XYZ file of C-alpha atoms in Angstrom:
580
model
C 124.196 295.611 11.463
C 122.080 294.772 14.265
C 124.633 294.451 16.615
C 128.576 293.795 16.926
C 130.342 290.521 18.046
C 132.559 292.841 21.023
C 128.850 293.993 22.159
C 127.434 291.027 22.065
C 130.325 289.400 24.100
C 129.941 292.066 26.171
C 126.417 291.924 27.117
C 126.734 287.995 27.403
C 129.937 288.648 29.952
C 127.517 291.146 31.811
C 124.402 288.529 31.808
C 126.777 285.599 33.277
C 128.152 288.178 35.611
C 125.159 288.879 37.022
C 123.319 285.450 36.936
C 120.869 285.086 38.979
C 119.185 288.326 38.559
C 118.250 289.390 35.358
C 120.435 292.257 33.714
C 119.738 295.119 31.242
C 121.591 297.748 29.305
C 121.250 299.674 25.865
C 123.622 300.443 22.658
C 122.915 304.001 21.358
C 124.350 305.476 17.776
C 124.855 309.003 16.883
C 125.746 308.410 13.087
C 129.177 306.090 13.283
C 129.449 306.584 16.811
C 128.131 303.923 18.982
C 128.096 303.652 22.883
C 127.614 300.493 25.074
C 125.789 301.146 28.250
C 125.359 298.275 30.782
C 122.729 299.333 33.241
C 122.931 297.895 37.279
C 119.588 295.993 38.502
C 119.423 297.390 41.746
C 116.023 294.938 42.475
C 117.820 293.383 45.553
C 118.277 297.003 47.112
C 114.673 297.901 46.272
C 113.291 295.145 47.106
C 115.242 294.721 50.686
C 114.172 298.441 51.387
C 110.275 297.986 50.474
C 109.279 294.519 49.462
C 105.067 295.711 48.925
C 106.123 298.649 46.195
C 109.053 296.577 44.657
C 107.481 293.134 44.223
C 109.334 289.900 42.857
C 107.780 289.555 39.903
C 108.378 288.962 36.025
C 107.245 292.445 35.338
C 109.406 293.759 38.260
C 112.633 291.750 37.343
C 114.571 294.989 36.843
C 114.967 297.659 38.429
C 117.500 300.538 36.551
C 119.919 302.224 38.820
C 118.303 305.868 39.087
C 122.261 307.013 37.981
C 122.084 305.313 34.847
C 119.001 306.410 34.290
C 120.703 310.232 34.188
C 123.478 309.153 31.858
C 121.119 307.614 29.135
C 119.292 310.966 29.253
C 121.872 313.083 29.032
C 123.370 311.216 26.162
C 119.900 311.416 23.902
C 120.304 315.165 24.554
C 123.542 315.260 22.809
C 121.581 313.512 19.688
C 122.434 309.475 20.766
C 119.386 307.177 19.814
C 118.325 303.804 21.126
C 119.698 301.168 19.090
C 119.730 298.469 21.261
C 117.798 297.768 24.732
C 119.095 293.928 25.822
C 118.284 292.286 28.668
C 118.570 288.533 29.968
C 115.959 285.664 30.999
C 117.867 283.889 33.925
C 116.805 279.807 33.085
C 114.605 280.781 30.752
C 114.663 281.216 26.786
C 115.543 283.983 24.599
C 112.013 284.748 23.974
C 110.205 288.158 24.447
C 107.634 287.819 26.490
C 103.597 289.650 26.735
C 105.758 291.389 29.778
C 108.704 292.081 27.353
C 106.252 293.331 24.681
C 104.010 295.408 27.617
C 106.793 297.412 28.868
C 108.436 298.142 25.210
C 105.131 299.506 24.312
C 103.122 303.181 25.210
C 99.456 302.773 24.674
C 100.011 300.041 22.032
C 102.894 301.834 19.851
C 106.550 300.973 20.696
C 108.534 303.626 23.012
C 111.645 303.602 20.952
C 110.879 302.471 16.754
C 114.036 301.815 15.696
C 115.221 299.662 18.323
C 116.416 296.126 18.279
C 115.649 294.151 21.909
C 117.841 291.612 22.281
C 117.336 288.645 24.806
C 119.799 286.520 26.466
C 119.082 282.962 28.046
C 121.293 282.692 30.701
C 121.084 278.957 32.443
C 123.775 277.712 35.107
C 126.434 280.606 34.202
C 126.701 279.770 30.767
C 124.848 281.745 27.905
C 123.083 279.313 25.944
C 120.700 281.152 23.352
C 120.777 284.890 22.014
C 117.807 286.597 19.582
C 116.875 289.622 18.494
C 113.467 291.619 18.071
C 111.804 294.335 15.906
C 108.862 295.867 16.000
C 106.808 295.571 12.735
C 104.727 298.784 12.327
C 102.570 296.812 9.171
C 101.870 293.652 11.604
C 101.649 295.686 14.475
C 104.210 293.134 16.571
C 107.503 292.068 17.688
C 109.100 289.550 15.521
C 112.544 287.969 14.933
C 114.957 290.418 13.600
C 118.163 288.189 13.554
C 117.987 285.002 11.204
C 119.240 282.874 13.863
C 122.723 284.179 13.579
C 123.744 285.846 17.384
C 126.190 283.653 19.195
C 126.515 281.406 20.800
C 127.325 279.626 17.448
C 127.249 275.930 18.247
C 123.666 275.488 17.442
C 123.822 277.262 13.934
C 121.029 275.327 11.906
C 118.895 275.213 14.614
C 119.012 278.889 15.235
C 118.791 279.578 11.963
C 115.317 277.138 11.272
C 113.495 279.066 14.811
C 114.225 282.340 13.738
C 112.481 281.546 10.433
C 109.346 279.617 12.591
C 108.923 282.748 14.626
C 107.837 284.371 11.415
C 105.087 282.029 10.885
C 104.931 280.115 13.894
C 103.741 281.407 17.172
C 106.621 281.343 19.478
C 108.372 279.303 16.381
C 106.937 275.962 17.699
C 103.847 274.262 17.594
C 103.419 273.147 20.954
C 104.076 275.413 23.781
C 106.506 273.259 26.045
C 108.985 272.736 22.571
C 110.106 276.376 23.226
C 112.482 275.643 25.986
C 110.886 278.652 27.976
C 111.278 276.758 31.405
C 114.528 275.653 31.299
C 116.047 278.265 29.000
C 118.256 278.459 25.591
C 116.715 277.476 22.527
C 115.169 274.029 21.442
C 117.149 271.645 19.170
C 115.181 270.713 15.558
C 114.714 267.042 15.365
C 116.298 265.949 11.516
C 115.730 261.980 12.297
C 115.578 259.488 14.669
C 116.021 255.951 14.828
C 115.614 253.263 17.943
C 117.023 254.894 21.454
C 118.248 258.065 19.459
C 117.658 261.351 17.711
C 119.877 263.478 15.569
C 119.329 267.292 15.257
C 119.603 269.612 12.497
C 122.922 270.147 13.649
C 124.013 266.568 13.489
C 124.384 265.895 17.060
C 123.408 262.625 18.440
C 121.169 262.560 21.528
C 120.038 259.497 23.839
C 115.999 260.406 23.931
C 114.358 259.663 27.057
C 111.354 261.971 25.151
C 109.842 259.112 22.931
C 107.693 261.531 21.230
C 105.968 262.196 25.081
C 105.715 258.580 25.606
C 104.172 256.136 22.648
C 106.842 255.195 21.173
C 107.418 252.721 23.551
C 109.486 250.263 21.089
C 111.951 253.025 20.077
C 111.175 255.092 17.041
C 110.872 254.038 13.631
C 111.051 250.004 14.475
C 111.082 247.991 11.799
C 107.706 246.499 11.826
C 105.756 249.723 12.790
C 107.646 251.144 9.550
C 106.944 248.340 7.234
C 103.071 248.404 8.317
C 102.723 252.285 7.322
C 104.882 251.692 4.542
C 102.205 248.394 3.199
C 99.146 250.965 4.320
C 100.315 254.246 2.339
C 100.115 251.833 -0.433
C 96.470 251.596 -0.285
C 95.973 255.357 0.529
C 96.414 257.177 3.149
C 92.466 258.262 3.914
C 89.366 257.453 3.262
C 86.782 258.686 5.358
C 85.136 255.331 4.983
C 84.800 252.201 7.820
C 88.238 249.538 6.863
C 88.671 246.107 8.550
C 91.966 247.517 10.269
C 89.847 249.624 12.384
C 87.574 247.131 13.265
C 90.592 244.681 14.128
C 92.139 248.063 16.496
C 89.013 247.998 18.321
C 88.794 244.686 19.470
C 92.497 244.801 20.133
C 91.846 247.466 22.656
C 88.619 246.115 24.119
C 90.945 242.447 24.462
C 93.667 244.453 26.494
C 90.884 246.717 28.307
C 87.712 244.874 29.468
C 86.501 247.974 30.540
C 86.318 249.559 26.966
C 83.228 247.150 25.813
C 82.867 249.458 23.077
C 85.298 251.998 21.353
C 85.203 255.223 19.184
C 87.967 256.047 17.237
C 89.949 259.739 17.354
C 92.551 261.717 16.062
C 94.087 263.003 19.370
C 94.470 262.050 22.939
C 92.850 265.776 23.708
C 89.703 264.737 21.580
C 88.810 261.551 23.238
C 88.729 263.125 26.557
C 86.841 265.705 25.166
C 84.817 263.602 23.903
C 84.568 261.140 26.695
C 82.977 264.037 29.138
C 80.419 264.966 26.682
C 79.070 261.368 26.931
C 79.320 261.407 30.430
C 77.079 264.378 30.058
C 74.905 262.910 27.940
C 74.654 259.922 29.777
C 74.193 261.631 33.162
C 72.514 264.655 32.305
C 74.582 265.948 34.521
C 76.783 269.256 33.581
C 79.811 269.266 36.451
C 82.868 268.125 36.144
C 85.259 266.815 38.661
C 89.036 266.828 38.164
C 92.782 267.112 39.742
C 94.887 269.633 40.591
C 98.424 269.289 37.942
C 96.672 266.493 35.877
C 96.688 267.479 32.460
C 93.744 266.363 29.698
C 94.282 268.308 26.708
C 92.816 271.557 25.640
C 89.398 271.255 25.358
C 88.038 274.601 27.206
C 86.592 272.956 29.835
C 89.410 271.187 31.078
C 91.818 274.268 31.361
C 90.972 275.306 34.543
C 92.608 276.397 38.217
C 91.394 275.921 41.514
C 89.832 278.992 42.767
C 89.911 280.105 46.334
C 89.156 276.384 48.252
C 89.305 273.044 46.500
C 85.768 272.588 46.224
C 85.307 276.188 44.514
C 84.271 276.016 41.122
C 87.376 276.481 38.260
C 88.276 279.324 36.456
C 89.978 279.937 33.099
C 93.476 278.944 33.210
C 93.736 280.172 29.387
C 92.752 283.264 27.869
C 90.113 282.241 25.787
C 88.460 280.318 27.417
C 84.835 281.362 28.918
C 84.422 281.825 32.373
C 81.052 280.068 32.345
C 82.607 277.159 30.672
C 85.337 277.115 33.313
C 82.552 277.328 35.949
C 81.879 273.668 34.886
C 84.644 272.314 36.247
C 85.704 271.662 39.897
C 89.091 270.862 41.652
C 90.724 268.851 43.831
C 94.212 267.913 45.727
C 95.305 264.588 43.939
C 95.797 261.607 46.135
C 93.133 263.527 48.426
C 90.214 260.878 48.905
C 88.780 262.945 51.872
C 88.468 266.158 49.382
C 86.610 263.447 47.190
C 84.015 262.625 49.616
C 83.346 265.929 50.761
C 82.858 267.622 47.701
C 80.500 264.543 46.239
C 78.711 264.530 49.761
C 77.939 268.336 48.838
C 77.297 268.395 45.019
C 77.318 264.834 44.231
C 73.666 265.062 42.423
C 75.252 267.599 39.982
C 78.499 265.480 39.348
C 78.099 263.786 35.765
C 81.825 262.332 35.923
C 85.345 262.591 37.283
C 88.410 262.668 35.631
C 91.856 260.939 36.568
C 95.310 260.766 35.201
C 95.393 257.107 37.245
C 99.558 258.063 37.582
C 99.564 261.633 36.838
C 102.369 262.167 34.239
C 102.012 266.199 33.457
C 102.826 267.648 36.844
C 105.728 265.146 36.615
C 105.091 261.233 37.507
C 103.228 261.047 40.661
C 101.481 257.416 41.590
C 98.265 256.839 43.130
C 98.138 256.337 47.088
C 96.753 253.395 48.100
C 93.300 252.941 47.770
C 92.844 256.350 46.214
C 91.924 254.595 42.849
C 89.393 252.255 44.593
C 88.040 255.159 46.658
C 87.222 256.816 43.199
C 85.503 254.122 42.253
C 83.057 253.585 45.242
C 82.504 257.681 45.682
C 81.350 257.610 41.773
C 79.577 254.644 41.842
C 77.437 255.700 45.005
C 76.609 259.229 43.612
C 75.436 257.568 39.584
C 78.719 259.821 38.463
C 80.720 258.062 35.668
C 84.680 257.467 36.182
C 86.965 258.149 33.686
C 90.074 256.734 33.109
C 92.873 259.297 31.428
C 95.288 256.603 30.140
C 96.697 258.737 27.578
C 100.111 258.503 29.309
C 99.570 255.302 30.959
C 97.886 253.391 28.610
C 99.796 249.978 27.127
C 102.537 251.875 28.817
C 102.299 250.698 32.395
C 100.522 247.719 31.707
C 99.251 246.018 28.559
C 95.984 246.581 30.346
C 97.157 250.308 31.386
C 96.889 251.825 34.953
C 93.591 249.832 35.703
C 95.087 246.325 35.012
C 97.840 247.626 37.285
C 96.081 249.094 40.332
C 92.460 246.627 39.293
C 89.951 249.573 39.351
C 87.314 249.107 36.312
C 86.560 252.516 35.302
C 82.689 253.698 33.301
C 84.955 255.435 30.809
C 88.753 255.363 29.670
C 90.579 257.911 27.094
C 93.845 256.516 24.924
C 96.304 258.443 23.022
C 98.946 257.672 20.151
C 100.425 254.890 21.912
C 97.747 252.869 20.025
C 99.045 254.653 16.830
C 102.706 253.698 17.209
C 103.427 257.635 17.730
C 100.985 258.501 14.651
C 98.252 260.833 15.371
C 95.007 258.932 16.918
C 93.482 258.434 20.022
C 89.773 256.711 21.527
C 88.080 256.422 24.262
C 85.229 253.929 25.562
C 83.602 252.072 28.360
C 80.610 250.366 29.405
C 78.492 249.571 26.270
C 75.403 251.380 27.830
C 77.515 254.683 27.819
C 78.907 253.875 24.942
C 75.081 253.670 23.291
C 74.521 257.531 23.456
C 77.076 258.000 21.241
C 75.992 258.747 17.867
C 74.579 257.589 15.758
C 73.230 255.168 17.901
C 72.291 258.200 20.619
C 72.067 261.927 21.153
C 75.529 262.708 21.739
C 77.273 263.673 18.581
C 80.963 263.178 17.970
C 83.242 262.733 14.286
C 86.283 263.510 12.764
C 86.962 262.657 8.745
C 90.298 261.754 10.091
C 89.192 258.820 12.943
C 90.490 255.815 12.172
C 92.934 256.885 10.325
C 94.587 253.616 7.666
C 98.070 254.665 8.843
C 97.725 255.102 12.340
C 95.666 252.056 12.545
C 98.170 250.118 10.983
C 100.996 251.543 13.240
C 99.324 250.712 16.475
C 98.362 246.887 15.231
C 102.193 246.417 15.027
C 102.694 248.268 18.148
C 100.225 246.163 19.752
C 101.351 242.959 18.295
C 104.914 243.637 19.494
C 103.385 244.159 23.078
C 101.670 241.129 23.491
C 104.217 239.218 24.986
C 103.989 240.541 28.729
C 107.630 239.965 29.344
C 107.936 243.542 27.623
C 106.815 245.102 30.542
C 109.414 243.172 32.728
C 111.931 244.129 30.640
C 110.606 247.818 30.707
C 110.492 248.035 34.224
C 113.608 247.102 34.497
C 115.000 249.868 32.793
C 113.315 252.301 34.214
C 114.544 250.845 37.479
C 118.185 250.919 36.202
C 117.507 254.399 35.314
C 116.095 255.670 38.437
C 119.060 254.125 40.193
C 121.438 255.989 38.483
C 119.534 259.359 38.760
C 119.490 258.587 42.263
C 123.107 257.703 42.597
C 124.291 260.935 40.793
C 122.256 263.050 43.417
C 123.722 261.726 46.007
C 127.093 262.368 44.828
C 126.403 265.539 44.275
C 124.869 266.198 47.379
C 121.596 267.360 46.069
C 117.887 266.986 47.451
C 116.073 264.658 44.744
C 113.277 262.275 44.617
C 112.293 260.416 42.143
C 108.898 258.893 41.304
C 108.671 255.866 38.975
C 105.809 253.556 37.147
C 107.632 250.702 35.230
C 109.391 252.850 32.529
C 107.890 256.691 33.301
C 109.284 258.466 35.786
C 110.203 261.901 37.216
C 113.379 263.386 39.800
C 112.046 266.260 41.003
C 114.602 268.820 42.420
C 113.179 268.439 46.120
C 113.490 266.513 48.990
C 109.534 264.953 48.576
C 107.750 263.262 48.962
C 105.837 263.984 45.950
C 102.008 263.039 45.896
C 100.407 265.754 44.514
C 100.539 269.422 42.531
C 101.489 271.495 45.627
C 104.463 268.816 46.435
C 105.762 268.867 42.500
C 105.698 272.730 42.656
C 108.193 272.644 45.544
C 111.015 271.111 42.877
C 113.721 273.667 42.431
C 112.893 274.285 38.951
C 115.956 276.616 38.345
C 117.928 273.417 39.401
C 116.066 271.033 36.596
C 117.209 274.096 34.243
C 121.030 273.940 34.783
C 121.041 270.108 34.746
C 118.741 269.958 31.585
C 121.149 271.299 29.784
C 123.853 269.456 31.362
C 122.440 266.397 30.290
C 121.826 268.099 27.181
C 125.552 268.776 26.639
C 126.262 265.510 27.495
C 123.984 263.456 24.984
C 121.184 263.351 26.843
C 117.941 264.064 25.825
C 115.236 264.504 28.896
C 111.925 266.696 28.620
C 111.902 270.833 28.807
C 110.345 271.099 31.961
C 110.233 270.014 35.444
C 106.765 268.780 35.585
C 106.973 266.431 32.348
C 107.864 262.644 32.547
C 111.028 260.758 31.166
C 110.044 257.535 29.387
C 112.350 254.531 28.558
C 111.623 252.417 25.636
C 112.461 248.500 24.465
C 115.158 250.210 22.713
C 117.478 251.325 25.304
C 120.084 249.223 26.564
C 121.600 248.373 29.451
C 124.919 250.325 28.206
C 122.280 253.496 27.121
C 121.068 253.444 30.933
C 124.928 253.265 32.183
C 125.425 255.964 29.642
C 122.680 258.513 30.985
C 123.781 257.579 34.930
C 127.714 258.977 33.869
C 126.224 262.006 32.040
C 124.138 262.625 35.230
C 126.915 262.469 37.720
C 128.665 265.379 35.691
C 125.374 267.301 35.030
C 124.329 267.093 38.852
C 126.895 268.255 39.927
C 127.143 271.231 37.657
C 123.535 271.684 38.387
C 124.801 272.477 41.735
């Protein structure tokens, strides 16, 4: 027994009670016997008294009352051991953290063996996900020790399928924002979806403003993406070989993006950029990099990178991992801040080989290009022999059948795509001006493949896709709903009362928890992100499926309706002002 249901719904009365600041206590056994010791945080005091030794800080979240300290001690003396040590993540998940981990360990070996540590999410009052943690002496780490069973118990298949990832699967999903860390509880498993919807493992029905991060842009599983991979599995589903269907995808592309005179075919939105910059490097002969505070492009190590100490400093690692002198390749900037721009090129613009651009950022949230900002890009590069490229992962066929550059009329040297132009199957490309394009091998020096590029079933998804975005009215129709959309958000804040902006493209946007305006990194990380918690999961209780995190864009689809947008607006007059 790892723990009884009066403890538990006694530790999960204490972590609402005391919501929020995080709370802590322990369950100790002396053979039968077993004693249930909440512990008081006393942070506020310590921190009020002497704010420089008693730091806000995840590590510093709790602070044990030095009287409870005395009792715990003086029961192990009369032979009590630790069974237990719980404490809760206030909007955040049940997860143990590297801080969890640090301070349950002595010089690498746990301070108390036998212990379970058990982790409430606590978001808005409510409990929303429990889970418990051993250490495993073989493996030499903290793993799952409940299968998914602690309360609460509406969720039971879904607890039940991340307690058995977290065996296998670091943090139990396979992407880091899945986990539900920033907004707390525990993510739902996706069983099937089908147009506007999804359906979890649980069997609940949820209105998905998600779309997969943004491709599917005519719902999932249409009809006539389905029947294409359907017809293409027929005929195999790789072959490492040139088809026709690629060849048709690439002049689709080049058709919708003038710019993209040539195009190389990729598995992954992440990989084009990737490979984008190393033929801008090759190109150049250039090493530097230039790009944008809170605008994401994959992975790749030298992309993951902070500003240091000005924004003209030179990056450093924003991922363990990562090298520093890879890092030290890349330099940042204030989005939206043209005079940064021409500074920093007037001062190193000889070393720049290109720049990088979300042209709407859509991964510190949605935030739009100022006027001219686009165009300034484009005369700064062009003066200093830098290339421009064009991160229309996001934004690509989903602003514009053209993508942010048919939209704002900037030409960029270079532009990266994701799975948009896969229908939502794994793919990606990037291109440009065919004289770039020529270093790529083999016609050049710059060497780039994957076995899976071009990929029959992707290729055959995006086609359809394509096809079925032809007809421009699409976008109309698009932007209308994410106008209808927005409206309601914004009607439901004011209701409740509660500062919110929101910032819309067509059919992406963002409400950020703030009163804005929001134009770049700094202005997104003002949002009240403990806010976007509680009404996450009120809009989560209510049907409503929006992405785990502040900073991440909603996107509407061709298959919402009018009576889906009315839908989300009611839940979000109840979840705003619960959010409260």
């Amino acid at each position: 027994m790892l723990i009884t249901a009066e403890e538990l719904a006694a530790i999960k009365r204490q972590a609402v009670a005391e919501y929020p600041n995080e709370c802590c206590g322990v369950i100790l056994v002396r053979g039968a016997e077993r004693r249930h010791l909440p512990c008081r945080n006393v942070q506020d005091q310590m921190h009020a008294r002497d704010p420089v030794t008693f730091p806000r800080t995840a590590r510093n979240a709790y602070y044990m009352d030095p009287l409870d300290a005395l009792r715990l001690n003086r029961l192990v003396d009369e032979g009590f051991a630790f069974a237990v040590i719980y404490h809760s993540h206030p909007n955040a998940g049940a997860y143990f953290s590297e801080t969890d981990r640090s301070q349950a360990l002595i010089k690498g070996e746990p301070a108390y063996p036998g212990a379970v540590y058990v982790v409430v999410s606590v978001v808005g009052r409510a409990a929303k996900a429990f889970a418990a943690y051993r250490w495993n002496a073989e493996r030499r780490v903290f793993e799952r020790a409940d299968a998914g069973d602690l309360g609460p118990g509406e969720s039971a298949a879904s607890r039940r399928l991340l307690a058995a990832a977290e065996h296998r699967i670091p943090g139990g999903v396979n992407s880091p924002v899945r986990a539900f860390r920033s907004v707390g509880g525990e993510p739902r498993f996706v069983a099937r979806a089908k147009g506007a919807r999804l359906w979890d493992a649980d069997g609940r029905a949820y209105l998905d403003f998600v779309g997969s991060w943004g491709p599917l842009v005519l719902g999932h599983a249409p009809r006539t993406v389905v029947d294409a991979i359907t017809a293409a599995a027929q005929r195999g589903t790789s072959y490492g070989a040139p088809t026709a269907q690629e060849v048709d995808l690439a002049c689709a592309i080049a058709a919708a993006y003038p710019s993209m005179e040539m195009v190389r075919l990729v598995s992954s939105g992440t990989e084009a950029a990737m490979s984008a910059i190393r033929v801008a490097r090759g190109a150049t002969g250039r090493d530097v990099l230039v790009k944008f505070d809170g605008c994401y492009h994959g992975h790749a190590d030298s992309l993951l990178v902070k500003a240091g100490s000005g924004g003209a400093t030179f990056g450093i690692p924003d991922s363990r991992g990562v090298p520093g002198v890879l890092a030290a390749l890349t330099l940042t900037l204030p989005f939206n801040d043209l005079a940064a721009v021409r500074e920093l090129f007037a001062a190193r613009g000889a070393e720049i080989a290109a720049l990088i651009v979300e042209p709407v950022a859509g991964n510190m949230g949605v935030v739009a290009p100022a006027p001219g900002f686009l165009a300034g890009l484009r005369e700064v590069t062009a003066q200093y022999g830098a290339l421009l490229i064009f991160d229309e992962v996001i934004t690509g066929f989903r602003v514009a059948f053209g993508g942010a550059q048919e939209l704002y009329g900037v030409r960029p040297d270079l532009t990266c795509l994701g799975k948009i132009i896969g229908g939502g199957l794994p793919v990606g490309a990037y291109g440009g001006r065919r004289d770039v394009m020529d270093h790529v091998a083999p016609l050049g020096g710059v060497y780039q493949a994957g076995t899976l590029s071009g990929n029959p079933l992707a290729v055959a998804a995006g086609l359809a896709t394509l096809k079925a975005l032809e007809d421009r009215k699409a976008y109309a129709r698009l932007d209308a709903l994410g106008a209808r959309l927005e409206r309601g958000l914004r009607e439901a804040a004011d209701k409740a009362d509660v500062p919110f902006t929101v910032n819309r493209v067509g059919s992406m946007l963002t409400g950020f928890f703030c009163a804005g305006p929001v134009g770049d990194y700094e202005g997104a990380k003002a949002a009240d992100t403990a806010r976007y918690a509680r009404f996450y999961h009120g809009m989560l209780d209510r049907g409503v499926y929006l992405a785990p995190s502040q900073f991440e864009a909603a996107f509407v689809s061709l298959a919402h309706s009018d009576d889906d947008l009315d839908h989300a607006a009611r839940a979000a007059v109840d979840a705003m002002a619960a959010a409260v």
